[in-house]
PDB file of C-alpha atoms in Angstrom:
ATOM      1  CA  UNK A1046     -13.219 -17.751  19.926  1.00  0.00           C
ATOM      2  CA  UNK A1047     -10.855 -16.148  17.407  1.00  0.00           C
ATOM      3  CA  UNK A1048      -9.269 -12.783  18.081  1.00  0.00           C
ATOM      4  CA  UNK A1049      -8.104 -10.904  15.000  1.00  0.00           C
ATOM      5  CA  UNK A1050      -5.151  -8.609  15.521  1.00  0.00           C
ATOM      6  CA  UNK A1051      -5.257  -5.709  13.070  1.00  0.00           C
ATOM      7  CA  UNK A1052      -2.483  -5.281  10.534  1.00  0.00           C
ATOM      8  CA  UNK A1053      -0.404  -2.073  10.716  1.00  0.00           C
ATOM      9  CA  UNK A1054      -2.396  -0.389   7.945  1.00  0.00           C
ATOM     10  CA  UNK A1055      -1.457   3.015   6.616  1.00  0.00           C
ATOM     11  CA  UNK A1056      -2.753   5.719   4.324  1.00  0.00           C
ATOM     12  CA  UNK A1057      -0.520   7.708   2.027  1.00  0.00           C
ATOM     13  CA  UNK A1058      -1.103  10.692  -0.233  1.00  0.00           C
ATOM     14  CA  UNK A1059      -0.171  10.762  -3.907  1.00  0.00           C
ATOM     15  CA  UNK A1060       0.115  13.891  -6.036  1.00  0.00           C
ATOM     16  CA  UNK A1061      -0.371  13.071  -9.716  1.00  0.00           C
ATOM     17  CA  UNK A1062       1.344  14.905 -12.627  1.00  0.00           C
ATOM     18  CA  UNK A1063      -1.845  16.904 -13.307  1.00  0.00           C
ATOM     19  CA  UNK A1064      -1.626  18.360  -9.773  1.00  0.00           C
ATOM     20  CA  UNK A1065      -4.514  16.363  -8.315  1.00  0.00           C
ATOM     21  CA  UNK A1066      -4.075  14.486  -5.029  1.00  0.00           C
ATOM     22  CA  UNK A1067      -5.367  11.109  -3.941  1.00  0.00           C
ATOM     23  CA  UNK A1068      -5.351   9.351  -0.575  1.00  0.00           C
ATOM     24  CA  UNK A1069      -4.396   5.679  -0.910  1.00  0.00           C
ATOM     25  CA  UNK A1070      -4.655   2.734   1.481  1.00  0.00           C
ATOM     26  CA  UNK A1071      -2.226  -0.061   2.276  1.00  0.00           C
ATOM     27  CA  UNK A1072      -3.113  -2.950   4.590  1.00  0.00           C
ATOM     28  CA  UNK A1073       0.511  -3.013   5.743  1.00  0.00           C
ATOM     29  CA  UNK A1074       3.228  -0.498   6.486  1.00  0.00           C
ATOM     30  CA  UNK A1075       5.376  -2.293   3.867  1.00  0.00           C
ATOM     31  CA  UNK A1076       4.506   0.487   1.409  1.00  0.00           C
ATOM     32  CA  UNK A1077       7.065   2.657   3.245  1.00  0.00           C
ATOM     33  CA  UNK A1078       9.768   0.259   1.998  1.00  0.00           C
ATOM     34  CA  UNK A1079       8.735   0.864  -1.626  1.00  0.00           C
ATOM     35  CA  UNK A1080       7.835   4.575  -1.709  1.00  0.00           C
ATOM     36  CA  UNK A1081       9.781   7.350  -0.008  1.00  0.00           C
ATOM     37  CA  UNK A1082       7.834  10.450   1.116  1.00  0.00           C
ATOM     38  CA  UNK A1083       8.554  13.550  -0.954  1.00  0.00           C
ATOM     39  CA  UNK A1084      10.196  11.599  -3.770  1.00  0.00           C
ATOM     40  CA  UNK A1085       9.038  12.197  -7.334  1.00  0.00           C
ATOM     41  CA  UNK A1086       8.699   9.034  -9.399  1.00  0.00           C
ATOM     42  CA  UNK A1087       7.927   8.689 -13.107  1.00  0.00           C
ATOM     43  CA  UNK A1088       4.348   7.388 -13.332  1.00  0.00           C
ATOM     44  CA  UNK A1089       5.400   3.969 -14.622  1.00  0.00           C
ATOM     45  CA  UNK A1090       7.902   3.489 -11.815  1.00  0.00           C
ATOM     46  CA  UNK A1091       5.362   4.665  -9.227  1.00  0.00           C
ATOM     47  CA  UNK A1092       2.792   2.182 -10.527  1.00  0.00           C
ATOM     48  CA  UNK A1093       5.359  -0.648 -10.423  1.00  0.00           C
ATOM     49  CA  UNK A1094       6.484   0.204  -6.885  1.00  0.00           C
ATOM     50  CA  UNK A1095       2.930   0.771  -5.655  1.00  0.00           C
ATOM     51  CA  UNK A1096       1.596  -2.473  -7.121  1.00  0.00           C
ATOM     52  CA  UNK A1097       4.528  -4.438  -5.686  1.00  0.00           C
ATOM     53  CA  UNK A1098       4.014  -2.912  -2.222  1.00  0.00           C
ATOM     54  CA  UNK A1099       0.265  -3.559  -2.232  1.00  0.00           C
ATOM     55  CA  UNK A1100       0.773  -7.146  -3.397  1.00  0.00           C
ATOM     56  CA  UNK A1101       3.188  -7.757  -0.518  1.00  0.00           C
ATOM     57  CA  UNK A1102       0.776  -6.114   1.923  1.00  0.00           C
ATOM     58  CA  UNK A1103      -2.125  -8.193   0.661  1.00  0.00           C
ATOM     59  CA  UNK A1104       0.027 -11.314   0.962  1.00  0.00           C
ATOM     60  CA  UNK A1105       0.774 -10.458   4.570  1.00  0.00           C
ATOM     61  CA  UNK A1106      -2.960 -10.207   5.224  1.00  0.00           C
ATOM     62  CA  UNK A1107      -3.432 -13.628   3.569  1.00  0.00           C
ATOM     63  CA  UNK A1108      -0.701 -15.160   5.734  1.00  0.00           C
ATOM     64  CA  UNK A1109      -2.196 -13.745   8.900  1.00  0.00           C
ATOM     65  CA  UNK A1110      -5.948 -14.045   8.239  1.00  0.00           C
ATOM     66  CA  UNK A1111      -6.313 -16.598   5.431  1.00  0.00           C
ATOM     67  CA  UNK A1112      -7.651 -14.170   2.822  1.00  0.00           C
ATOM     68  CA  UNK A1113      -6.194 -11.323   0.762  1.00  0.00           C
ATOM     69  CA  UNK A1114      -7.003  -7.658   1.246  1.00  0.00           C
ATOM     70  CA  UNK A1115      -9.657  -6.623  -1.260  1.00  0.00           C
ATOM     71  CA  UNK A1116      -8.845  -2.924  -0.824  1.00  0.00           C
ATOM     72  CA  UNK A1117      -5.193  -3.459  -1.692  1.00  0.00           C
ATOM     73  CA  UNK A1118      -6.095  -5.572  -4.721  1.00  0.00           C
ATOM     74  CA  UNK A1119      -8.515  -2.923  -5.973  1.00  0.00           C
TER      75      UNK A1119
END
């Protein structure tokens, strides 16, 4: 029998320059190391930081479970 221990997933809200909001998912709390709540980032920098955080989170899932996180990759 295999017991899977869940990763410390988290959701975070993003407010885009047009004023719209979006709830995003990370399979790992590592996103908190890349994005600071309340901080405004230029879109390009936000995309870079967000993609890096989600890649690390997906890699942590791969290390722990043997497969990457499809939600983070999407």
